[in-house]
Amino acid sequence: MATRRDVLASAACLAAAPWAAMAQEAYPARPVRMLVPYAPGGATDIVARMVGEEMRRVLGQPFMVENRPGAAGILAVETMARARPDGYTLMVGNVTTNAITPVLFQRRMSIDYEKEVVPVARLADLPAFLLATTTNFPARSLAEAIDYARRNPGRVNYCSSGVGSYQQFDAVMLGRREGLDMTHVPMPGGAGPTITELLNGNLHLCFLNVATAAGMVRDGRIRALAVASDARLPDFPDLPTMAELGYPGIGTVAWQALFAPAETPRQVLLTLHRAAHEALRAEPVREGFRRQGMRPMPETSLEQTRDWLRSELTLWRRTTEAAAIDLG
């Protein structure tokens, strides 16, 4: 005759059975969800889809992109962090959503970012253009743009993807360096509305990633004044870097990376890290990145990836304190 202890033990085993089976099954055994904190079509979405397709080839399961824009990336970050830590909910984020937002908007987040989120793999570095409109804006170089802004205080509009984005910090630091009074115009709707406003001349200056703007720079519809990169771009050899023009440290390389809930088993993280690393070596990804002006940036280990993110968070703590921008 079964005792009460036997009944309780059996119930506990039955309750644990799904988790035990999950722990024993090979990963991944079903499709993986990859959250993207922006609408489709932007650089982060492009990276997620290209890398996800190659990770599907490597691991044999679909990596399905789910776009979850909103709240400077907080919506996607918190959704991913609260998901079951089993490797089936990931996030592809960037410097704004996964380094600046956790520093700048820490009190608005309902999670402890550094304890509940872990980087899986650094994926890509994406240089940024400093762009100028060609509509009713005479500047053809950075020096001319600065001179124009100095002579027209408050009349030059610069854009960003939102308050607290890297584009805003870069413009603020440039403006303070030169004593400029420029007007910030947040454009949280994404690259499409930003490009439209640059084309019609309502926006005058903007730091924007190369992948988004390269085509319009080539055909002359928008003018690139400089590039935020450690070297000139092969496809734009005549375009100087910000450092060459005398502004080292101003201008952000907009990296992209893969993230997971912090309690995800190490073996699953290792599987994902290795698959991402292999995906970045695949010719379709390398060629796709090249066309978008991106550089694959695989880290050699999980530990190296974590050290890299810690250094980025430290950098942006210093940067946000120095800029002291008005968050509105």
mmCIF file of C-alpha atoms in Angstrom:
data_model
loop_
_atom_site.group_PDB
_atom_site.id
_atom_site.type_symbol
_atom_site.label_atom_id
_atom_site.label_comp_id
_atom_site.label_asym_id
_atom_site.label_seq_id
_atom_site.Cartn_x
_atom_site.Cartn_y
_atom_site.Cartn_z
ATOM 1 C CA MET A 1 0.000 0.000 0.000
ATOM 2 C CA ALA A 2 1.428 3.350 -1.048
ATOM 3 C CA THR A 3 2.250 5.802 1.691
ATOM 4 C CA ARG A 4 1.558 9.535 1.527
ATOM 5 C CA ARG A 5 5.295 10.088 0.982
ATOM 6 C CA ASP A 6 5.249 7.710 -2.015
ATOM 7 C CA VAL A 7 2.301 9.560 -3.572
ATOM 8 C CA LEU A 8 3.995 12.952 -3.140
ATOM 9 C CA ALA A 9 7.257 11.640 -4.582
ATOM 10 C CA SER A 10 5.446 10.228 -7.619
ATOM 11 C CA ALA A 11 3.632 13.530 -8.167
ATOM 12 C CA ALA A 12 6.906 15.415 -7.970
ATOM 13 C CA CYS A 13 8.493 13.113 -10.538
ATOM 14 C CA LEU A 14 5.564 13.583 -12.920
ATOM 15 C CA ALA A 15 5.731 17.360 -12.537
ATOM 16 C CA ALA A 16 9.444 17.332 -13.223
ATOM 17 C CA ALA A 17 9.227 14.960 -16.180
ATOM 18 C CA PRO A 18 8.782 17.615 -18.906
ATOM 19 C CA TRP A 19 11.801 19.525 -17.595
ATOM 20 C CA ALA A 20 13.825 16.331 -17.320
ATOM 21 C CA ALA A 21 12.961 15.395 -20.890
ATOM 22 C CA MET A 22 13.864 18.902 -22.050
ATOM 23 C CA ALA A 23 17.196 18.722 -20.257
ATOM 24 C CA GLN A 24 17.992 15.431 -22.020
ATOM 25 C CA GLU A 25 16.858 16.336 -25.538
ATOM 26 C CA ALA A 26 19.412 17.527 -28.049
ATOM 27 C CA TYR A 27 19.375 21.294 -28.555
ATOM 28 C CA PRO A 28 17.748 22.658 -30.581
ATOM 29 C CA ALA A 29 14.819 20.271 -30.966
ATOM 30 C CA ARG A 30 12.334 22.861 -32.261
ATOM 31 C CA PRO A 31 12.321 26.352 -33.851
ATOM 32 C CA VAL A 32 14.136 29.186 -32.063
ATOM 33 C CA ARG A 33 12.617 32.656 -31.690
ATOM 34 C CA MET A 34 14.907 35.654 -32.311
ATOM 35 C CA LEU A 35 13.501 38.977 -31.091
ATOM 36 C CA VAL A 36 14.531 42.154 -32.925
ATOM 37 C CA PRO A 37 13.855 45.479 -31.165
ATOM 38 C CA TYR A 38 12.972 47.327 -34.389
ATOM 39 C CA ALA A 39 10.555 47.132 -37.282
ATOM 40 C CA PRO A 40 11.574 45.053 -40.313
ATOM 41 C CA GLY A 41 14.094 46.428 -42.787
ATOM 42 C CA GLY A 42 16.687 48.072 -40.553
ATOM 43 C CA ALA A 43 20.258 46.966 -39.966
ATOM 44 C CA THR A 44 19.514 44.871 -36.862
ATOM 45 C CA ASP A 45 16.676 43.088 -38.638
ATOM 46 C CA ILE A 46 18.923 42.431 -41.652
ATOM 47 C CA VAL A 47 21.665 40.947 -39.464
ATOM 48 C CA ALA A 48 19.196 38.753 -37.567
ATOM 49 C CA ARG A 49 17.720 37.322 -40.757
ATOM 50 C CA MET A 50 21.050 36.679 -42.484
ATOM 51 C CA VAL A 51 22.713 35.103 -39.465
ATOM 52 C CA GLY A 52 19.553 33.256 -38.437
ATOM 53 C CA GLU A 53 19.289 31.605 -41.838
ATOM 54 C CA GLU A 54 22.852 30.297 -41.601
ATOM 55 C CA MET A 55 22.312 29.153 -38.003
ATOM 56 C CA ARG A 56 19.312 27.186 -39.295
ATOM 57 C CA ARG A 57 21.623 25.474 -41.742
ATOM 58 C CA VAL A 58 24.169 24.730 -39.009
ATOM 59 C CA LEU A 59 21.756 23.510 -36.317
ATOM 60 C CA GLY A 60 18.875 22.145 -38.395
ATOM 61 C CA GLN A 61 16.064 24.206 -36.850
ATOM 62 C CA PRO A 62 14.472 27.481 -38.025
ATOM 63 C CA PHE A 63 15.566 30.718 -36.338
ATOM 64 C CA MET A 64 12.430 32.800 -36.686
ATOM 65 C CA VAL A 65 12.728 36.592 -36.438
ATOM 66 C CA GLU A 66 10.046 38.331 -34.388
ATOM 67 C CA ASN A 67 10.063 42.135 -34.531
ATOM 68 C CA ARG A 68 9.259 43.706 -31.146
ATOM 69 C CA PRO A 69 9.956 47.461 -31.421
ATOM 70 C CA GLY A 70 9.276 49.915 -28.629
ATOM 71 C CA ALA A 71 10.621 51.802 -25.615
ATOM 72 C CA ALA A 72 14.224 52.193 -26.822
ATOM 73 C CA GLY A 73 14.564 48.420 -26.989
ATOM 74 C CA ILE A 74 13.271 47.788 -23.462
ATOM 75 C CA LEU A 75 10.246 45.814 -24.704
ATOM 76 C CA ALA A 76 12.357 43.285 -26.590
ATOM 77 C CA VAL A 77 15.069 43.085 -23.913
ATOM 78 C CA GLU A 78 12.592 42.420 -21.103
ATOM 79 C CA THR A 79 10.578 39.920 -23.163
ATOM 80 C CA MET A 80 13.741 37.953 -23.889
ATOM 81 C CA ALA A 81 15.094 38.170 -20.327
ATOM 82 C CA ARG A 82 11.813 36.875 -18.848
ATOM 83 C CA ALA A 83 11.514 33.984 -21.289
ATOM 84 C CA ARG A 84 12.243 30.438 -20.170
ATOM 85 C CA PRO A 85 16.066 30.157 -20.204
ATOM 86 C CA ASP A 86 16.200 27.185 -22.528
ATOM 87 C CA GLY A 87 17.740 28.700 -25.652
ATOM 88 C CA TYR A 88 14.474 29.003 -27.565
ATOM 89 C CA THR A 89 14.032 32.762 -27.072
ATOM 90 C CA LEU A 90 16.967 34.956 -28.077
ATOM 91 C CA MET A 91 17.462 38.559 -29.124
ATOM 92 C CA VAL A 92 19.577 40.341 -31.706
ATOM 93 C CA GLY A 93 20.293 43.815 -30.355
ATOM 94 C CA ASN A 94 22.706 46.651 -30.972
ATOM 95 C CA VAL A 95 24.746 49.317 -29.221
ATOM 96 C CA THR A 96 21.683 51.445 -28.454
ATOM 97 C CA THR A 97 19.339 48.737 -27.154
ATOM 98 C CA ASN A 98 21.907 46.610 -25.345
ATOM 99 C CA ALA A 99 24.547 49.041 -24.088
ATOM 100 C CA ILE A 100 23.100 52.568 -23.941
ATOM 101 C CA THR A 101 19.516 51.781 -22.904
ATOM 102 C CA PRO A 102 20.550 49.561 -19.937
ATOM 103 C CA VAL A 103 22.787 52.388 -18.690
ATOM 104 C CA LEU A 104 20.628 55.397 -19.465
ATOM 105 C CA PHE A 105 17.185 53.963 -18.700
ATOM 106 C CA GLN A 106 18.106 51.526 -15.943
ATOM 107 C CA ARG A 107 15.326 52.809 -13.673
ATOM 108 C CA ARG A 108 12.715 52.289 -16.382
ATOM 109 C CA MET A 109 13.612 48.621 -16.762
ATOM 110 C CA SER A 110 11.913 45.985 -14.643
ATOM 111 C CA ILE A 111 14.920 43.658 -14.860
ATOM 112 C CA ASP A 112 18.499 43.787 -13.635
ATOM 113 C CA TYR A 113 20.062 43.831 -17.084
ATOM 114 C CA GLU A 114 23.590 42.777 -16.149
ATOM 115 C CA LYS A 115 22.313 39.868 -14.045
ATOM 116 C CA GLU A 116 19.490 38.676 -16.288
ATOM 117 C CA VAL A 117 20.923 39.077 -19.809
ATOM 118 C CA VAL A 118 24.008 37.403 -21.259
ATOM 119 C CA PRO A 119 25.710 38.041 -24.621
ATOM 120 C CA VAL A 120 26.008 34.929 -26.776
ATOM 121 C CA ALA A 121 27.973 36.237 -29.749
ATOM 122 C CA ARG A 122 29.120 39.510 -31.199
ATOM 123 C CA LEU A 123 27.939 39.461 -34.805
ATOM 124 C CA ALA A 124 28.788 42.589 -36.762
ATOM 125 C CA ASP A 125 30.259 46.053 -36.622
ATOM 126 C CA LEU A 126 28.452 48.643 -38.691
ATOM 127 C CA PRO A 127 30.152 51.990 -39.370
ATOM 128 C CA ALA A 128 28.011 55.120 -39.549
ATOM 129 C CA PHE A 129 27.959 58.025 -41.974
ATOM 130 C CA LEU A 130 27.621 61.607 -40.837
ATOM 131 C CA LEU A 131 25.056 62.659 -43.427
ATOM 132 C CA ALA A 132 23.870 66.021 -44.666
ATOM 133 C CA THR A 133 20.811 66.868 -46.711
ATOM 134 C CA THR A 134 21.384 68.259 -50.193
ATOM 135 C CA THR A 135 18.128 70.248 -50.040
ATOM 136 C CA ASN A 136 18.618 73.923 -49.147
ATOM 137 C CA PHE A 137 21.754 73.135 -47.165
ATOM 138 C CA PRO A 138 24.966 74.452 -48.733
ATOM 139 C CA ALA A 139 27.577 72.498 -46.747
ATOM 140 C CA ARG A 140 29.644 70.072 -48.798
ATOM 141 C CA SER A 141 32.107 69.131 -46.019
ATOM 142 C CA LEU A 142 32.087 68.734 -42.262
ATOM 143 C CA ALA A 143 33.982 72.009 -41.831
ATOM 144 C CA GLU A 144 31.379 73.841 -43.931
ATOM 145 C CA ALA A 145 28.524 72.216 -41.975
ATOM 146 C CA ILE A 146 30.055 73.324 -38.678
ATOM 147 C CA ASP A 147 30.573 76.844 -39.994
ATOM 148 C CA TYR A 148 26.974 76.999 -41.222
ATOM 149 C CA ALA A 149 25.619 75.750 -37.882
ATOM 150 C CA ARG A 150 27.749 78.281 -36.023
ATOM 151 C CA ARG A 151 26.366 81.135 -38.151
ATOM 152 C CA ASN A 152 22.780 79.872 -37.838
ATOM 153 C CA PRO A 153 22.245 78.970 -34.159
ATOM 154 C CA GLY A 154 19.195 76.832 -33.496
ATOM 155 C CA ARG A 155 18.346 76.490 -37.201
ATOM 156 C CA VAL A 156 20.228 73.281 -37.978
ATOM 157 C CA ASN A 157 18.223 70.138 -37.190
ATOM 158 C CA TYR A 158 19.996 66.889 -36.398
ATOM 159 C CA CYS A 159 18.200 63.579 -36.045
ATOM 160 C CA SER A 160 18.471 60.384 -34.072
ATOM 161 C CA SER A 161 16.448 57.201 -33.652
ATOM 162 C CA GLY A 162 15.273 58.542 -30.289
ATOM 163 C CA VAL A 163 16.317 60.199 -27.067
ATOM 164 C CA GLY A 164 19.321 58.369 -25.669
ATOM 165 C CA SER A 165 20.374 56.763 -28.954
ATOM 166 C CA TYR A 166 23.991 56.728 -30.064
ATOM 167 C CA GLN A 167 23.153 59.172 -32.875
ATOM 168 C CA GLN A 168 22.058 61.760 -30.331
ATOM 169 C CA PHE A 169 25.177 61.306 -28.218
ATOM 170 C CA ASP A 170 27.442 61.654 -31.250
ATOM 171 C CA ALA A 171 25.744 64.854 -32.389
ATOM 172 C CA VAL A 172 25.739 66.311 -28.874
ATOM 173 C CA MET A 173 29.449 65.609 -28.434
ATOM 174 C CA LEU A 174 30.226 67.158 -31.829
ATOM 175 C CA GLY A 175 28.100 70.205 -31.042
ATOM 176 C CA ARG A 176 29.739 70.726 -27.659
ATOM 177 C CA ARG A 177 33.190 70.322 -29.144
ATOM 178 C CA GLU A 178 32.475 73.174 -31.584
ATOM 179 C CA GLY A 179 30.113 75.255 -29.410
ATOM 180 C CA LEU A 180 27.122 74.721 -31.712
ATOM 181 C CA ASP A 181 23.452 75.307 -30.965
ATOM 182 C CA MET A 182 21.588 72.656 -32.964
ATOM 183 C CA THR A 183 18.063 71.268 -32.615
ATOM 184 C CA HIS A 184 17.489 67.579 -31.869
ATOM 185 C CA VAL A 185 14.685 65.893 -33.813
ATOM 186 C CA PRO A 186 14.014 62.323 -32.568
ATOM 187 C CA MET A 187 12.884 59.933 -35.317
ATOM 188 C CA PRO A 188 11.806 56.751 -33.498
ATOM 189 C CA GLY A 189 9.915 55.502 -36.559
ATOM 190 C CA GLY A 190 13.094 54.061 -38.016
ATOM 191 C CA ALA A 191 15.292 54.616 -41.023
ATOM 192 C CA GLY A 192 12.466 55.163 -43.542
ATOM 193 C CA PRO A 193 11.066 58.394 -42.049
ATOM 194 C CA THR A 194 14.595 59.617 -41.287
ATOM 195 C CA ILE A 195 15.666 59.250 -44.916
ATOM 196 C CA THR A 196 12.470 60.974 -46.095
ATOM 197 C CA GLU A 197 13.108 63.970 -43.852
ATOM 198 C CA LEU A 198 16.744 64.187 -44.961
ATOM 199 C CA LEU A 199 15.692 64.101 -48.592
ATOM 200 C CA ASN A 200 13.132 66.883 -48.188
ATOM 201 C CA GLY A 201 15.476 69.049 -46.132
ATOM 202 C CA ASN A 202 13.560 69.093 -42.844
ATOM 203 C CA LEU A 203 16.584 67.368 -41.291
ATOM 204 C CA HIS A 204 20.049 68.743 -41.988
ATOM 205 C CA LEU A 205 22.509 66.378 -40.279
ATOM 206 C CA CYS A 206 22.341 62.814 -39.039
ATOM 207 C CA PHE A 207 24.617 59.975 -37.997
ATOM 208 C CA LEU A 208 23.150 56.933 -39.750
ATOM 209 C CA ASN A 209 24.514 53.458 -40.353
ATOM 210 C CA VAL A 210 26.163 52.711 -43.678
ATOM 211 C CA ALA A 211 23.799 49.836 -44.529
ATOM 212 C CA THR A 212 20.791 52.148 -44.500
ATOM 213 C CA ALA A 213 22.253 55.089 -46.393
ATOM 214 C CA ALA A 214 24.917 53.756 -48.776
ATOM 215 C CA GLY A 215 22.689 53.606 -51.856
ATOM 216 C CA MET A 216 21.471 57.183 -51.515
ATOM 217 C CA VAL A 217 24.998 58.424 -50.853
ATOM 218 C CA ARG A 218 26.209 56.720 -54.033
ATOM 219 C CA ASP A 219 23.530 58.312 -56.190
ATOM 220 C CA GLY A 220 24.011 61.748 -54.623
ATOM 221 C CA ARG A 221 20.592 62.163 -53.036
ATOM 222 C CA ILE A 222 22.201 62.511 -49.601
ATOM 223 C CA ARG A 223 25.726 63.758 -48.917
ATOM 224 C CA ALA A 224 28.130 61.885 -46.626
ATOM 225 C CA LEU A 225 30.489 64.258 -44.808
ATOM 226 C CA ALA A 226 32.484 61.640 -42.867
ATOM 227 C CA VAL A 227 32.378 58.067 -41.627
ATOM 228 C CA ALA A 228 32.590 56.810 -38.047
ATOM 229 C CA SER A 229 35.035 53.962 -38.518
ATOM 230 C CA ASP A 230 38.603 53.059 -37.619
ATOM 231 C CA ALA A 231 39.558 53.266 -41.315
ATOM 232 C CA ARG A 232 38.149 54.502 -44.595
ATOM 233 C CA LEU A 233 35.577 52.231 -46.194
ATOM 234 C CA PRO A 234 36.673 50.288 -49.300
ATOM 235 C CA ASP A 235 33.474 51.259 -51.123
ATOM 236 C CA PHE A 236 33.933 54.952 -50.207
ATOM 237 C CA PRO A 237 37.707 55.489 -50.360
ATOM 238 C CA ASP A 238 37.462 59.269 -50.715
ATOM 239 C CA LEU A 239 35.329 59.730 -47.614
ATOM 240 C CA PRO A 240 37.416 60.687 -44.543
ATOM 241 C CA THR A 241 36.883 59.250 -41.089
ATOM 242 C CA MET A 242 35.824 61.443 -38.179
ATOM 243 C CA ALA A 243 39.290 60.956 -36.659
ATOM 244 C CA GLU A 244 41.000 62.118 -39.845
ATOM 245 C CA LEU A 245 38.959 65.310 -39.684
ATOM 246 C CA GLY A 246 40.092 65.966 -36.129
ATOM 247 C CA TYR A 247 37.271 64.347 -34.144
ATOM 248 C CA PRO A 248 38.624 61.106 -32.672
ATOM 249 C CA GLY A 249 36.176 59.447 -30.311
ATOM 250 C CA ILE A 250 33.128 61.107 -31.910
ATOM 251 C CA GLY A 251 31.012 58.738 -33.978
ATOM 252 C CA THR A 252 29.834 55.271 -33.013
ATOM 253 C CA VAL A 253 30.292 51.943 -34.748
ATOM 254 C CA ALA A 254 26.835 50.421 -34.368
ATOM 255 C CA TRP A 255 27.581 46.834 -33.423
ATOM 256 C CA GLN A 256 25.039 44.004 -33.503
ATOM 257 C CA ALA A 257 25.084 41.002 -31.155
ATOM 258 C CA LEU A 258 23.104 37.944 -30.049
ATOM 259 C CA PHE A 259 21.731 37.745 -26.484
ATOM 260 C CA ALA A 260 19.982 35.187 -24.259
ATOM 261 C CA PRO A 261 18.482 34.959 -20.757
ATOM 262 C CA ALA A 262 21.332 34.725 -18.237
ATOM 263 C CA GLU A 263 20.224 31.374 -16.764
ATOM 264 C CA THR A 264 20.411 29.587 -20.105
ATOM 265 C CA PRO A 265 22.502 26.390 -19.655
ATOM 266 C CA ARG A 266 26.132 26.860 -20.598
ATOM 267 C CA GLN A 267 26.055 23.973 -23.081
ATOM 268 C CA VAL A 268 23.191 25.642 -24.944
ATOM 269 C CA LEU A 269 25.082 28.957 -24.962
ATOM 270 C CA LEU A 270 28.164 27.211 -26.308
ATOM 271 C CA THR A 271 26.088 25.565 -29.051
ATOM 272 C CA LEU A 272 24.636 28.933 -30.047
ATOM 273 C CA HIS A 273 27.998 30.695 -29.867
ATOM 274 C CA ARG A 274 29.652 28.118 -32.112
ATOM 275 C CA ALA A 275 26.748 28.146 -34.574
ATOM 276 C CA ALA A 276 26.833 31.952 -34.781
ATOM 277 C CA HIS A 277 30.602 31.853 -35.251
ATOM 278 C CA GLU A 278 30.206 29.360 -38.092
ATOM 279 C CA ALA A 279 27.420 31.441 -39.646
ATOM 280 C CA LEU A 280 29.685 34.501 -39.734
ATOM 281 C CA ARG A 281 32.246 32.530 -41.727
ATOM 282 C CA ALA A 282 29.678 31.395 -44.308
ATOM 283 C CA GLU A 283 30.039 33.026 -47.710
ATOM 284 C CA PRO A 284 26.362 34.154 -47.975
ATOM 285 C CA VAL A 285 26.706 36.073 -44.708
ATOM 286 C CA ARG A 286 30.128 37.510 -45.527
ATOM 287 C CA GLU A 287 28.939 38.664 -48.946
ATOM 288 C CA GLY A 288 25.659 39.993 -47.514
ATOM 289 C CA PHE A 289 27.541 41.917 -44.849
ATOM 290 C CA ARG A 290 29.951 43.316 -47.432
ATOM 291 C CA ARG A 291 27.056 44.651 -49.525
ATOM 292 C CA GLN A 292 25.627 46.328 -46.420
ATOM 293 C CA GLY A 293 28.945 47.844 -45.297
ATOM 294 C CA MET A 294 29.071 45.542 -42.269
ATOM 295 C CA ARG A 295 32.036 43.636 -40.869
ATOM 296 C CA PRO A 296 31.631 40.206 -39.233
ATOM 297 C CA MET A 297 33.058 40.381 -35.721
ATOM 298 C CA PRO A 298 33.085 36.929 -34.110
ATOM 299 C CA GLU A 299 34.534 36.602 -30.626
ATOM 300 C CA THR A 300 36.584 33.491 -29.925
ATOM 301 C CA SER A 301 34.801 32.449 -26.722
ATOM 302 C CA LEU A 302 31.790 33.133 -24.527
ATOM 303 C CA GLU A 303 34.108 34.667 -21.931
ATOM 304 C CA GLN A 304 35.606 37.037 -24.479
ATOM 305 C CA THR A 305 32.111 38.052 -25.570
ATOM 306 C CA ARG A 306 31.112 38.800 -21.968
ATOM 307 C CA ASP A 307 34.286 40.839 -21.413
ATOM 308 C CA TRP A 308 33.527 42.818 -24.557
ATOM 309 C CA LEU A 309 29.985 43.683 -23.387
ATOM 310 C CA ARG A 310 31.274 44.728 -19.962
ATOM 311 C CA SER A 311 33.713 47.096 -21.655
ATOM 312 C CA GLU A 312 30.898 48.548 -23.785
ATOM 313 C CA LEU A 313 28.707 49.164 -20.717
ATOM 314 C CA THR A 314 31.639 50.865 -18.975
ATOM 315 C CA LEU A 315 32.283 53.041 -22.043
ATOM 316 C CA TRP A 316 28.670 54.162 -22.243
ATOM 317 C CA ARG A 317 28.467 54.923 -18.533
ATOM 318 C CA ARG A 318 31.342 57.343 -19.025
ATOM 319 C CA THR A 319 29.861 58.729 -22.244
ATOM 320 C CA THR A 320 26.372 59.326 -20.838
ATOM 321 C CA GLU A 321 27.805 61.059 -17.785
ATOM 322 C CA ALA A 322 29.982 63.315 -19.944
ATOM 323 C CA ALA A 323 27.164 64.188 -22.354
ATOM 324 C CA ALA A 324 24.528 64.734 -19.643
ATOM 325 C CA ILE A 325 21.789 65.062 -22.254
ATOM 326 C CA ASP A 326 18.214 66.011 -21.408
ATOM 327 C CA LEU A 327 16.144 62.829 -21.472
ATOM 328 C CA GLY A 328 12.905 64.785 -21.681
#
